[in-house]
């Protein structure tokens, strides 16, 4: 908790002075000496088969029992900064969201801020630490998992990162994909469920291209590549102070926060969802957030790969009814100045070709998509007057060469496939969305049902054209 949260005696003074606070208690539920005096040997991962991770949004308290997993033990994180805070935000007119926060500076030196929501293990930490491959562009990190956003007196949306550290997924974090994270992890890190090398260092799948010949796996067993099972748990994690990140912005802790220019929603989808699309309106953006879906990952329960709905990447983390959350987003949008309101986008780094391989190289190359978004924000504010987008049924997509792909070694036809919208398959997506909305009954805001109808209409037009 000392790594993940700002700790300051001022807090104690305020609590003593009677200010409101959220009482939290965590126990792994594994006492070494029980109440009756029975002693138990210590184990590497103490926990209890019986687990209760309980947030009380009305009385604003947290009881976490039986689990040692960071998501359930670091109570300032998902339990407080999302589940309890989202309920506070609903009551007080702000937003607590499962988002990363970055600053992108254009080659002309103009800074923009982007907040992006992806479900767990779908690329937030990677995007937060992105090193742009595009010359002249700069990306700085402000947060990798949670933002609190509040409209200011000028009708702009201001965001802060309420955390002080990163609790990131280790597998897939390597020199090749996320060198900034690897640099962040040089010292003072807590690793959980990773593998150990013979010289006492840590290792996980994807850290290095070369796989060590011998390891102790995350469960303490001998491991060689021939074993054919992962050496590190797929949801193994690192816990590290954000200040250690080489790309952290100088002003990342400024209490007034930064103004948000773009909001992005994304998931892990092998089919249908294009690389990037811009929402036609705030309500359409809320619809894109409400319909986020993703193939299951190791950070969630269920079968890996199965399609799962995760509206706003908040399904496991919202402290109140999800459909009410959408209504709240629509309300907050109404309080913002339409001229400077964040532009909303949807992205998908994970679309696959017929041979099963990723169509888009991802990671640092995602800067190309960010650059297009920033240019779209500039176009919406008349900073630029050229044409950057064309309409598609699912949103505005890059027009012509507005998405800079120079120097990219894309497979033949990959770009077309990345943006292909098949009206028949999308009718299926609409049916699934309708079924999903039905699970919330009449709580789904009318504006979102209208957005679904608009999408169906645009797909019909596409079929006829
Ligand atoms: N193919 C591909 N994989 C990515 C990309 N960004 C992240 N990943 C992988 O997705 C997994 C989770 O990434 P992470 O950034 O930790 O997700 P978070 O839990 O949302 O913060 C890791 O295995 C990454 O290597 C990308 O742009 N393309
Ligand atoms: C901490 C978690 O989230 P994320 O994968 O989004 O970092 C979690 O899901 O337990
Ligand atoms: Mn993360």
Short mmCIF file of C-alpha atoms and ligand atoms in Angstrom, two decimals:
data_model
loop_
_atom_site.label_atom_id
_atom_site.label_comp_id
_atom_site.label_asym_id
_atom_site.label_seq_id
_atom_site.Cartn_x
_atom_site.Cartn_y
_atom_site.Cartn_z
CA UNK A 1 0.00 0.00 0.00
CA UNK A 2 2.90 2.37 0.71
CA UNK A 3 3.98 1.93 -2.92
CA UNK A 4 0.51 2.34 -4.40
CA UNK A 5 -0.88 5.17 -2.27
CA UNK A 6 0.15 8.61 -1.06
CA UNK A 7 0.59 8.39 2.69
CA UNK A 8 0.74 11.58 4.70
CA UNK A 9 0.25 12.43 8.38
CA UNK A 10 -2.06 15.24 7.25
CA UNK A 11 -4.63 12.52 6.55
CA UNK A 12 -4.50 11.35 10.17
CA UNK A 13 -4.89 14.94 11.38
CA UNK A 14 -8.00 15.36 9.22
CA UNK A 15 -9.50 12.06 10.32
CA UNK A 16 -8.86 13.06 13.96
CA UNK A 17 -10.55 16.40 13.25
CA UNK A 18 -13.68 14.51 12.25
CA UNK A 19 -13.45 14.60 8.46
CA UNK A 20 -15.23 11.82 6.60
CA UNK A 21 -13.15 8.80 5.60
CA UNK A 22 -13.67 5.29 4.25
CA UNK A 23 -12.79 2.61 6.83
CA UNK A 24 -11.17 -0.43 5.22
CA UNK A 25 -10.02 -3.74 6.63
CA UNK A 26 -8.03 -6.45 4.89
CA UNK A 27 -7.05 -9.88 6.18
CA UNK A 28 -5.73 -12.89 4.27
CA UNK A 29 -7.66 -14.92 6.84
CA UNK A 30 -4.69 -17.13 7.70
CA UNK A 31 -3.62 -16.52 11.31
CA UNK A 32 -0.39 -18.25 12.36
CA UNK A 33 -1.92 -18.63 15.83
CA UNK A 34 -5.69 -19.11 15.94
CA UNK A 35 -7.90 -17.73 18.72
CA UNK A 36 -7.82 -21.14 20.47
CA UNK A 37 -4.02 -21.16 20.37
CA UNK A 38 -3.62 -23.64 17.47
CA UNK A 39 -0.46 -22.88 15.51
CA UNK A 40 -0.20 -23.12 11.72
CA UNK A 41 3.01 -23.14 9.68
CA UNK A 42 3.58 -20.08 7.54
CA UNK A 43 3.19 -20.59 3.78
CA UNK A 44 4.42 -18.52 0.79
CA UNK A 45 0.89 -17.47 -0.22
CA UNK A 46 -1.35 -17.28 2.86
CA UNK A 47 -5.05 -17.00 2.07
CA UNK A 48 -8.38 -18.56 3.01
CA UNK A 49 -10.63 -20.75 0.84
CA UNK A 50 -13.47 -18.58 2.04
CA UNK A 51 -13.13 -15.14 0.47
CA UNK A 52 -15.22 -12.02 0.92
CA UNK A 53 -14.25 -8.90 -1.02
CA UNK A 54 -17.07 -6.58 -0.02
CA UNK A 55 -17.62 -2.91 -0.72
CA UNK A 56 -20.50 -1.07 0.89
CA UNK A 57 -21.24 1.91 -1.39
CA UNK A 58 -23.95 3.31 0.93
CA UNK A 59 -22.03 3.25 4.20
CA UNK A 60 -18.72 3.63 2.32
CA UNK A 61 -16.63 0.91 3.87
CA UNK A 62 -14.53 -1.99 2.59
CA UNK A 63 -14.13 -5.46 4.08
CA UNK A 64 -11.68 -7.72 2.29
CA UNK A 65 -11.11 -11.21 3.68
CA UNK A 66 -9.31 -14.33 2.51
CA UNK A 67 -7.44 -13.14 -0.59
CA UNK A 68 -3.83 -12.03 -0.95
CA UNK A 69 -4.20 -10.93 -4.60
CA UNK A 70 -3.22 -7.29 -5.06
CA UNK A 71 -6.53 -6.39 -6.69
CA UNK A 72 -8.24 -7.48 -3.44
CA UNK A 73 -5.55 -6.55 -0.91
CA UNK A 74 -4.45 -3.10 -2.09
CA UNK A 75 -7.71 -1.59 -0.90
CA UNK A 76 -6.88 1.91 -2.15
CA UNK A 77 -6.97 0.56 -5.70
CA UNK A 78 -10.00 -1.15 -7.26
CA UNK A 79 -11.95 -1.41 -3.99
CA UNK A 80 -11.73 2.26 -3.05
CA UNK A 81 -10.57 4.31 -6.06
CA UNK A 82 -13.10 2.58 -8.35
CA UNK A 83 -15.89 0.76 -6.52
CA UNK A 84 -16.46 3.19 -3.63
CA UNK A 85 -15.24 6.27 -5.54
CA UNK A 86 -17.57 5.63 -8.50
CA UNK A 87 -20.53 5.73 -6.11
CA UNK A 88 -19.20 8.96 -4.57
CA UNK A 89 -18.66 10.36 -8.08
CA UNK A 90 -22.24 9.57 -9.10
CA UNK A 91 -23.54 11.49 -6.09
CA UNK A 92 -21.13 14.41 -6.56
CA UNK A 93 -21.11 14.85 -10.37
CA UNK A 94 -17.69 13.47 -11.30
CA UNK A 95 -16.28 10.23 -12.74
CA UNK A 96 -14.06 7.49 -11.27
CA UNK A 97 -12.90 5.35 -14.16
CA UNK A 98 -10.69 2.37 -15.05
CA UNK A 99 -8.42 4.41 -17.31
CA UNK A 100 -4.83 5.26 -18.08
CA UNK A 101 -3.86 8.89 -18.53
CA UNK A 102 -1.19 10.25 -20.89
CA UNK A 103 0.01 13.53 -22.36
CA UNK A 104 0.81 13.57 -26.06
CA UNK A 105 2.79 16.47 -27.43
CA UNK A 106 2.67 17.10 -31.19
CA UNK A 107 5.80 17.92 -33.21
CA UNK A 108 4.55 21.55 -33.09
CA UNK A 109 4.71 21.40 -29.29
CA UNK A 110 0.97 21.35 -28.57
CA UNK A 111 0.08 19.11 -25.57
CA UNK A 112 -3.10 17.00 -25.41
CA UNK A 113 -4.34 14.59 -22.76
CA UNK A 114 -5.89 11.23 -23.44
CA UNK A 115 -7.71 8.98 -20.96
CA UNK A 116 -8.32 5.40 -22.10
CA UNK A 117 -10.38 2.55 -20.64
CA UNK A 118 -9.43 -1.02 -21.53
CA UNK A 119 -10.52 -4.10 -19.57
CA UNK A 120 -7.93 -5.73 -17.28
CA UNK A 121 -4.93 -7.12 -19.18
CA UNK A 122 -5.90 -5.39 -22.45
CA UNK A 123 -3.05 -2.88 -22.68
CA UNK A 124 -3.51 0.10 -20.30
CA UNK A 125 -0.05 -0.08 -18.73
CA UNK A 126 1.55 -0.57 -22.13
CA UNK A 127 -0.20 2.41 -23.68
CA UNK A 128 0.53 4.54 -20.62
CA UNK A 129 4.27 3.95 -21.14
CA UNK A 130 4.27 4.08 -24.92
CA UNK A 131 7.36 5.25 -26.76
CA UNK A 132 6.12 6.76 -30.02
CA UNK A 133 7.70 5.45 -33.19
CA UNK A 134 6.59 8.62 -35.02
CA UNK A 135 9.34 11.24 -35.21
CA UNK A 136 8.69 14.43 -33.25
CA UNK A 137 5.85 13.07 -31.11
CA UNK A 138 6.24 12.75 -27.35
CA UNK A 139 4.19 10.72 -24.87
CA UNK A 140 4.37 11.19 -21.09
CA UNK A 141 2.81 8.98 -18.45
CA UNK A 142 0.36 10.35 -15.87
CA UNK A 143 -1.37 7.14 -14.80
CA UNK A 144 -1.84 3.54 -15.92
CA UNK A 145 -5.03 2.27 -14.33
CA UNK A 146 -7.42 4.71 -12.64
CA UNK A 147 -8.47 8.31 -13.27
CA UNK A 148 -10.80 10.61 -11.43
CA UNK A 149 -12.31 13.23 -13.72
CA UNK A 150 -14.33 16.27 -12.76
CA UNK A 151 -15.86 19.11 -14.80
CA UNK A 152 -14.24 22.46 -13.89
CA UNK A 153 -15.82 25.92 -13.84
CA UNK A 154 -14.92 26.45 -17.51
CA UNK A 155 -16.80 23.32 -18.55
CA UNK A 156 -13.63 21.33 -19.17
CA UNK A 157 -13.04 17.84 -17.86
CA UNK A 158 -10.03 17.71 -15.51
CA UNK A 159 -8.34 14.44 -14.57
CA UNK A 160 -6.03 13.19 -11.86
CA UNK A 161 -4.42 9.84 -11.19
CA UNK A 162 -5.45 8.99 -7.60
CA UNK A 163 -2.69 6.37 -7.27
CA UNK A 164 1.03 6.60 -6.56
CA UNK A 165 2.19 3.31 -8.09
CA UNK A 166 1.71 0.72 -10.80
CA UNK A 167 0.36 -2.79 -10.18
CA UNK A 168 1.06 -4.16 -13.64
CA UNK A 169 0.75 -7.49 -15.46
CA UNK A 170 4.25 -8.96 -15.82
CA UNK A 171 3.89 -11.45 -18.72
CA UNK A 172 4.27 -9.72 -22.07
CA UNK A 173 6.22 -6.85 -20.48
CA UNK A 174 9.62 -6.93 -22.14
CA UNK A 175 12.42 -4.93 -23.74
CA UNK A 176 10.85 -5.42 -27.14
CA UNK A 177 7.31 -4.33 -26.24
CA UNK A 178 7.57 -2.04 -23.20
CA UNK A 179 11.18 -0.95 -22.51
CA UNK A 180 9.90 1.89 -20.28
CA UNK A 181 8.24 -0.61 -17.92
CA UNK A 182 11.39 -2.76 -17.84
CA UNK A 183 13.40 0.38 -16.95
CA UNK A 184 10.83 1.24 -14.23
CA UNK A 185 11.39 -2.21 -12.69
CA UNK A 186 15.16 -1.91 -12.12
CA UNK A 187 14.84 -1.50 -8.33
CA UNK A 188 12.43 -1.42 -5.36
CA UNK A 189 9.76 -3.64 -6.87
CA UNK A 190 7.44 -6.23 -5.34
CA UNK A 191 6.89 -9.13 -7.75
CA UNK A 192 4.12 -11.67 -7.24
CA UNK A 193 3.81 -15.08 -8.91
CA UNK A 194 6.69 -14.59 -11.34
CA UNK A 195 9.42 -17.20 -11.96
CA UNK A 196 12.97 -17.11 -10.50
CA UNK A 197 16.19 -17.58 -12.46
CA UNK A 198 19.12 -19.60 -11.12
CA UNK A 199 21.02 -16.41 -10.29
CA UNK A 200 18.11 -15.11 -8.19
CA UNK A 201 16.58 -12.73 -10.73
CA UNK A 202 12.94 -12.68 -11.85
CA UNK A 203 11.59 -13.90 -15.19
CA UNK A 204 8.26 -14.17 -16.97
CA UNK A 205 7.04 -15.03 -20.43
CA UNK A 206 7.90 -12.18 -22.77
CA UNK A 207 10.56 -10.51 -20.59
CA UNK A 208 13.33 -11.68 -22.90
CA UNK A 209 13.22 -13.33 -26.32
CA UNK A 210 15.57 -15.99 -25.05
CA UNK A 211 13.92 -18.37 -22.59
CA UNK A 212 16.14 -19.43 -19.65
CA UNK A 213 17.07 -23.10 -19.61
CA UNK A 214 16.09 -23.53 -15.98
CA UNK A 215 13.75 -21.64 -13.66
CA UNK A 216 11.82 -22.06 -10.46
CA UNK A 217 8.24 -21.49 -11.57
CA UNK A 218 5.64 -19.32 -9.79
CA UNK A 219 4.57 -22.29 -7.66
CA UNK A 220 8.12 -23.07 -6.55
CA UNK A 221 8.67 -26.07 -8.84
CA UNK A 222 11.63 -26.72 -11.12
CA UNK A 223 10.88 -25.64 -14.66
CA UNK A 224 12.45 -26.07 -18.09
CA UNK A 225 11.09 -24.89 -21.45
CA UNK A 226 10.25 -28.52 -22.26
CA UNK A 227 7.58 -28.48 -19.52
CA UNK A 228 5.26 -26.63 -21.88
CA UNK A 229 3.48 -24.68 -19.10
CA UNK A 230 4.00 -21.02 -18.22
CA UNK A 231 6.80 -20.37 -15.73
CA UNK A 232 5.10 -17.22 -14.42
CA UNK A 233 1.39 -17.06 -13.62
CA UNK A 234 -0.37 -15.35 -16.56
CA UNK A 235 -1.65 -12.71 -14.10
CA UNK A 236 1.65 -12.33 -12.22
CA UNK A 237 2.27 -8.70 -11.30
CA UNK A 238 4.80 -6.04 -10.40
CA UNK A 239 4.17 -3.33 -7.82
CA UNK A 240 6.32 -0.25 -8.21
CA UNK A 241 6.28 3.48 -7.44
CA UNK A 242 5.09 5.54 -10.43
CA UNK A 243 7.84 8.09 -9.71
CA UNK A 244 10.35 5.46 -10.88
CA UNK A 245 8.92 5.52 -14.39
CA UNK A 246 11.32 7.31 -16.79
CA UNK A 247 8.41 8.76 -18.81
CA UNK A 248 6.37 10.02 -15.84
CA UNK A 249 5.29 13.64 -16.45
CA UNK A 250 6.90 16.26 -14.18
CA UNK A 251 3.47 17.50 -13.11
CA UNK A 252 1.81 14.10 -12.70
CA UNK A 253 0.83 14.82 -9.09
CA UNK A 254 -0.60 18.30 -9.63
CA UNK A 255 -3.84 18.43 -7.60
CA UNK A 256 -5.71 20.51 -10.20
CA UNK A 257 -5.14 17.74 -12.74
CA UNK A 258 -4.98 18.03 -16.52
CA UNK A 259 -7.72 18.81 -19.05
CA UNK A 260 -8.84 15.76 -21.00
CA UNK A 261 -9.01 16.16 -24.80
CA UNK A 262 -9.80 12.60 -25.85
CA UNK A 263 -11.43 9.59 -24.24
CA UNK A 264 -10.74 6.14 -25.66
CA UNK A 265 -12.47 2.80 -25.15
CA UNK A 266 -10.93 -0.47 -26.21
CA UNK A 267 -11.08 -4.21 -25.84
CA UNK A 268 -9.41 -7.31 -27.13
CA UNK A 269 -11.35 -8.35 -30.22
CA UNK A 270 -10.06 -10.76 -32.88
CA UNK A 271 -12.83 -9.80 -35.31
CA UNK A 272 -15.26 -7.02 -36.37
CA UNK A 273 -14.03 -4.06 -34.28
CA UNK A 274 -11.83 -1.71 -36.35
CA UNK A 275 -8.39 -0.48 -35.32
CA UNK A 276 -9.85 2.93 -34.50
CA UNK A 277 -13.13 4.79 -34.90
CA UNK A 278 -14.26 8.19 -33.67
CA UNK A 279 -17.65 8.67 -32.06
CA UNK A 280 -20.15 10.85 -33.93
CA UNK A 281 -21.26 12.54 -30.69
CA UNK A 282 -20.92 12.35 -26.90
CA UNK A 283 -23.92 9.97 -26.76
CA UNK A 284 -22.32 7.79 -29.44
CA UNK A 285 -19.11 7.79 -27.37
CA UNK A 286 -21.05 6.66 -24.30
CA UNK A 287 -22.57 3.92 -26.50
CA UNK A 288 -19.05 2.84 -27.56
CA UNK A 289 -18.07 2.69 -23.87
CA UNK A 290 -21.24 0.82 -22.91
CA UNK A 291 -20.67 -1.83 -25.59
CA UNK A 292 -16.99 -2.58 -24.89
CA UNK A 293 -16.46 -6.29 -25.15
CA UNK A 294 -13.34 -8.34 -24.92
CA UNK A 295 -12.08 -11.84 -25.13
CA UNK A 296 -11.47 -13.10 -21.60
CA UNK A 297 -7.94 -12.71 -20.22
CA UNK A 298 -6.07 -14.20 -17.30
CA UNK A 299 -7.02 -11.24 -15.06
CA UNK A 300 -10.69 -12.29 -15.01
CA UNK A 301 -12.54 -15.47 -14.18
CA UNK A 302 -13.83 -17.78 -16.91
CA UNK A 303 -12.46 -19.39 -20.04
CA UNK A 304 -9.62 -17.41 -21.64
CA UNK A 305 -10.67 -16.27 -25.14
CA UNK A 306 -14.46 -16.29 -24.57
CA UNK A 307 -16.27 -13.02 -25.40
CA UNK A 308 -17.19 -11.00 -22.39
CA UNK A 309 -19.07 -7.70 -22.11
CA UNK A 310 -17.17 -5.15 -20.08
CA UNK A 311 -18.87 -1.74 -20.38
CA UNK A 312 -16.39 1.09 -19.75
CA UNK A 313 -14.00 -1.68 -18.59
CA UNK A 314 -15.89 -1.13 -15.33
CA UNK A 315 -18.08 -4.23 -15.01
CA UNK A 316 -15.94 -5.70 -12.20
CA UNK A 317 -15.30 -2.28 -10.66
CA UNK A 318 -18.44 -0.12 -10.79
CA UNK A 319 -19.93 0.61 -7.38
CA UNK A 320 -23.49 0.88 -8.69
CA UNK A 321 -25.77 -0.25 -11.51
CA UNK A 322 -23.93 -0.25 -14.84
CA UNK A 323 -26.80 1.28 -16.82
CA UNK A 324 -27.06 4.08 -14.25
CA UNK A 325 -23.33 4.59 -14.85
CA UNK A 326 -24.09 5.23 -18.56
CA UNK A 327 -26.81 7.72 -17.60
CA UNK A 328 -24.31 9.43 -15.33
CA UNK A 329 -21.83 9.75 -18.22
CA UNK A 330 -24.54 11.33 -20.37
CA UNK A 331 -25.33 13.78 -17.55
CA UNK A 332 -21.67 14.72 -17.04
CA UNK A 333 -21.34 15.25 -20.82
CA UNK A 334 -24.21 17.75 -20.67
CA UNK A 335 -22.33 19.85 -18.11
CA UNK A 336 -19.24 20.15 -20.35
CA UNK A 337 -18.60 22.89 -22.90
CA UNK A 338 -19.37 21.30 -26.31
CA UNK A 339 -16.46 23.21 -27.90
CA UNK A 340 -13.79 21.66 -25.68
CA UNK A 341 -15.53 18.47 -24.54
CA UNK A 342 -13.29 15.40 -24.99
CA UNK A 343 -13.63 13.68 -28.36
CA UNK A 344 -14.41 9.98 -27.93
CA UNK A 345 -12.84 7.04 -29.75
CA UNK A 346 -12.85 3.26 -29.84
CA UNK A 347 -9.70 1.24 -30.53
CA UNK A 348 -8.81 -2.42 -31.02
CA UNK A 349 -5.13 -3.43 -31.17
CA UNK A 350 -6.00 -7.11 -31.30
CA UNK A 351 -7.77 -7.78 -34.61
CA UNK A 352 -6.46 -10.90 -36.32
CA UNK A 353 -6.10 -11.94 -39.95
CA UNK A 354 -7.24 -15.18 -41.55
CA UNK A 355 -4.00 -16.87 -40.47
CA UNK A 356 -4.64 -15.92 -36.84
CA UNK A 357 -1.83 -13.37 -36.52
CA UNK A 358 -2.33 -9.80 -35.28
CA UNK A 359 -3.04 -7.41 -38.17
CA UNK A 360 -1.60 -4.43 -36.30
CA UNK A 361 1.91 -4.36 -34.78
CA UNK A 362 0.66 -2.53 -31.65
CA UNK A 363 2.77 -1.23 -28.75
CA UNK A 364 4.95 1.75 -29.87
CA UNK A 365 3.21 1.78 -33.24
CA UNK A 366 -0.05 2.63 -31.46
CA UNK A 367 1.38 6.16 -31.47
CA UNK A 368 0.21 6.37 -35.07
CA UNK A 369 -3.38 5.88 -33.91
CA UNK A 370 -2.91 8.37 -31.05
CA UNK A 371 -1.50 10.89 -33.52
CA UNK A 372 -4.58 10.51 -35.74
CA UNK A 373 -6.83 11.05 -32.69
CA UNK A 374 -4.94 14.17 -31.68
CA UNK A 375 -5.22 15.53 -35.22
CA UNK A 376 -8.97 14.81 -35.10
CA UNK A 377 -9.21 16.79 -31.85
CA UNK A 378 -7.34 19.62 -33.60
CA UNK A 379 -9.73 19.45 -36.55
CA UNK A 380 -12.73 19.61 -34.21
CA UNK A 381 -11.25 22.80 -32.71
CA UNK A 382 -10.26 24.26 -36.09
CA UNK A 383 -6.55 24.06 -35.23
CA UNK A 384 -6.35 22.09 -38.49
CA UNK A 385 -8.65 22.43 -41.46
CA UNK A 386 -7.75 19.41 -43.60
CA UNK A 387 -9.94 16.36 -43.89
CA UNK A 388 -8.85 13.45 -41.71
CA UNK A 389 -11.81 11.11 -41.54
CA UNK A 390 -14.58 9.47 -43.48
CA UNK A 391 -17.82 8.09 -42.10
CA UNK A 392 -18.33 4.36 -41.55
CA UNK A 393 -21.29 2.63 -39.91
CA UNK A 394 -19.39 2.25 -36.62
CA UNK A 395 -17.86 5.73 -36.49
CA UNK A 396 -15.47 8.09 -38.27
CA UNK A 397 -12.38 6.27 -39.54
CA UNK A 398 -9.11 7.64 -40.96
CA UNK A 399 -9.46 8.95 -44.48
CA UNK A 400 -6.85 8.24 -47.14
CA UNK A 401 -3.40 8.52 -45.59
CA UNK A 402 -4.57 10.47 -42.49
CA UNK A 403 -3.36 7.49 -40.46
CA UNK A 404 0.42 7.67 -40.91
CA UNK A 405 1.69 4.20 -41.81
CA UNK A 406 4.99 5.24 -43.41
CA UNK A 407 7.73 2.79 -42.63
CA UNK A 408 5.32 0.18 -41.25
CA UNK A 409 5.74 -3.32 -42.58
CA UNK A 410 2.05 -4.28 -42.73
CA UNK A 411 0.93 -7.47 -44.44
CA UNK A 412 -0.73 -7.13 -47.85
CA UNK A 413 -4.32 -5.96 -47.35
CA UNK A 414 -3.93 -5.69 -43.57
CA UNK A 415 -5.02 -2.06 -43.45
CA UNK A 416 -8.26 -2.85 -45.28
CA UNK A 417 -8.90 -5.78 -42.98
CA UNK A 418 -8.22 -3.61 -39.92
CA UNK A 419 -11.02 -1.27 -40.94
CA UNK A 420 -13.38 -3.75 -42.58
CA UNK A 421 -16.98 -3.43 -41.34
CA UNK A 422 -19.06 -6.37 -42.51
CA UNK A 423 -22.72 -5.29 -42.24
CA UNK A 424 -23.94 -8.86 -41.72
CA UNK A 425 -21.52 -9.61 -38.91
CA UNK A 426 -22.26 -6.22 -37.39
CA UNK A 427 -25.98 -7.02 -37.40
CA UNK A 428 -24.97 -9.92 -35.16
CA UNK A 429 -23.04 -7.50 -32.92
CA UNK A 430 -26.18 -5.31 -32.70
CA UNK A 431 -28.31 -8.30 -31.71
CA UNK A 432 -25.83 -9.16 -28.95
CA UNK A 433 -25.90 -5.54 -27.77
CA UNK A 434 -29.69 -5.61 -27.70
CA UNK A 435 -29.61 -8.79 -25.60
CA UNK A 436 -27.02 -7.23 -23.33
CA UNK A 437 -29.08 -4.04 -22.91
CA UNK A 438 -32.13 -6.20 -22.12
CA UNK A 439 -30.38 -7.49 -19.00
CA UNK A 440 -30.63 -3.94 -17.58
CA UNK A 441 -34.37 -3.55 -18.35
CA UNK A 442 -35.68 -0.01 -18.49
CA UNK A 443 -32.59 1.44 -16.83
CA UNK A 444 -30.76 1.70 -20.18
CA UNK A 445 -30.88 5.42 -21.14
CA UNK A 446 -33.09 6.16 -24.16
CA UNK A 447 -30.15 7.94 -25.79
CA UNK A 448 -28.23 4.65 -25.89
CA UNK A 449 -31.15 2.68 -27.35
CA UNK A 450 -31.31 5.42 -30.00
CA UNK A 451 -27.60 4.97 -30.68
CA UNK A 452 -28.17 1.25 -31.27
CA UNK A 453 -30.94 2.13 -33.75
CA UNK A 454 -28.68 4.68 -35.50
CA UNK A 455 -26.00 1.99 -35.83
CA UNK A 456 -28.53 -0.42 -37.35
CA UNK A 457 -29.67 2.30 -39.76
CA UNK A 458 -26.10 3.07 -40.84
CA UNK A 459 -25.47 -0.65 -41.40
CA UNK A 460 -28.63 -0.87 -43.53
CA UNK A 461 -27.47 2.10 -45.61
CA UNK A 462 -24.10 0.43 -46.07
CA UNK A 463 -25.74 -2.77 -47.26
CA UNK A 464 -27.84 -0.88 -49.80
CA UNK A 465 -24.98 1.26 -51.13
N1 LIG B 1 -0.78 -7.47 -29.60
C1 LIG B 1 -0.73 -6.49 -28.68
N2 LIG B 1 -0.65 -6.82 -27.37
C2 LIG B 1 -0.62 -5.82 -26.46
C3 LIG B 1 -0.65 -4.44 -26.85
N3 LIG B 1 -0.61 -3.68 -25.72
C4 LIG B 1 -0.56 -4.56 -24.68
N4 LIG B 1 -0.55 -5.84 -25.12
C5 LIG B 1 -0.46 -7.06 -24.28
O1 LIG B 1 -1.60 -7.14 -23.43
C6 LIG B 1 -1.25 -7.68 -22.15
C7 LIG B 1 -1.73 -6.78 -21.04
O2 LIG B 1 -1.14 -5.50 -21.17
P1 LIG B 1 -1.16 -4.43 -20.00
O3 LIG B 1 -0.67 -3.16 -20.59
O4 LIG B 1 -0.44 -4.93 -18.82
O5 LIG B 1 -2.73 -4.38 -19.67
P2 LIG B 1 -3.56 -3.68 -18.46
O6 LIG B 1 -3.87 -4.74 -17.47
O7 LIG B 1 -4.80 -3.16 -19.15
O8 LIG B 1 -2.71 -2.59 -17.91
C8 LIG B 1 0.25 -7.88 -22.17
O9 LIG B 1 0.53 -9.23 -22.46
C9 LIG B 1 0.72 -7.00 -23.31
O10 LIG B 1 1.91 -7.48 -23.90
C10 LIG B 1 -0.71 -4.13 -28.26
O11 LIG B 1 -0.75 -2.97 -28.69
N5 LIG B 1 -0.77 -5.19 -29.12
C1 LIG B 2 -5.67 -4.96 -10.82
C2 LIG B 2 -6.40 -5.38 -11.78
O1 LIG B 2 -6.53 -4.72 -12.94
P1 LIG B 2 -5.71 -4.41 -14.25
O2 LIG B 2 -5.48 -5.71 -14.94
O3 LIG B 2 -6.66 -3.52 -14.97
O4 LIG B 2 -4.41 -3.74 -13.89
C3 LIG B 2 -7.25 -6.56 -11.62
O5 LIG B 2 -8.07 -6.79 -12.48
O6 LIG B 2 -7.09 -7.26 -10.64
MN1 LIG B 3 -2.25 -2.51 -15.85
#
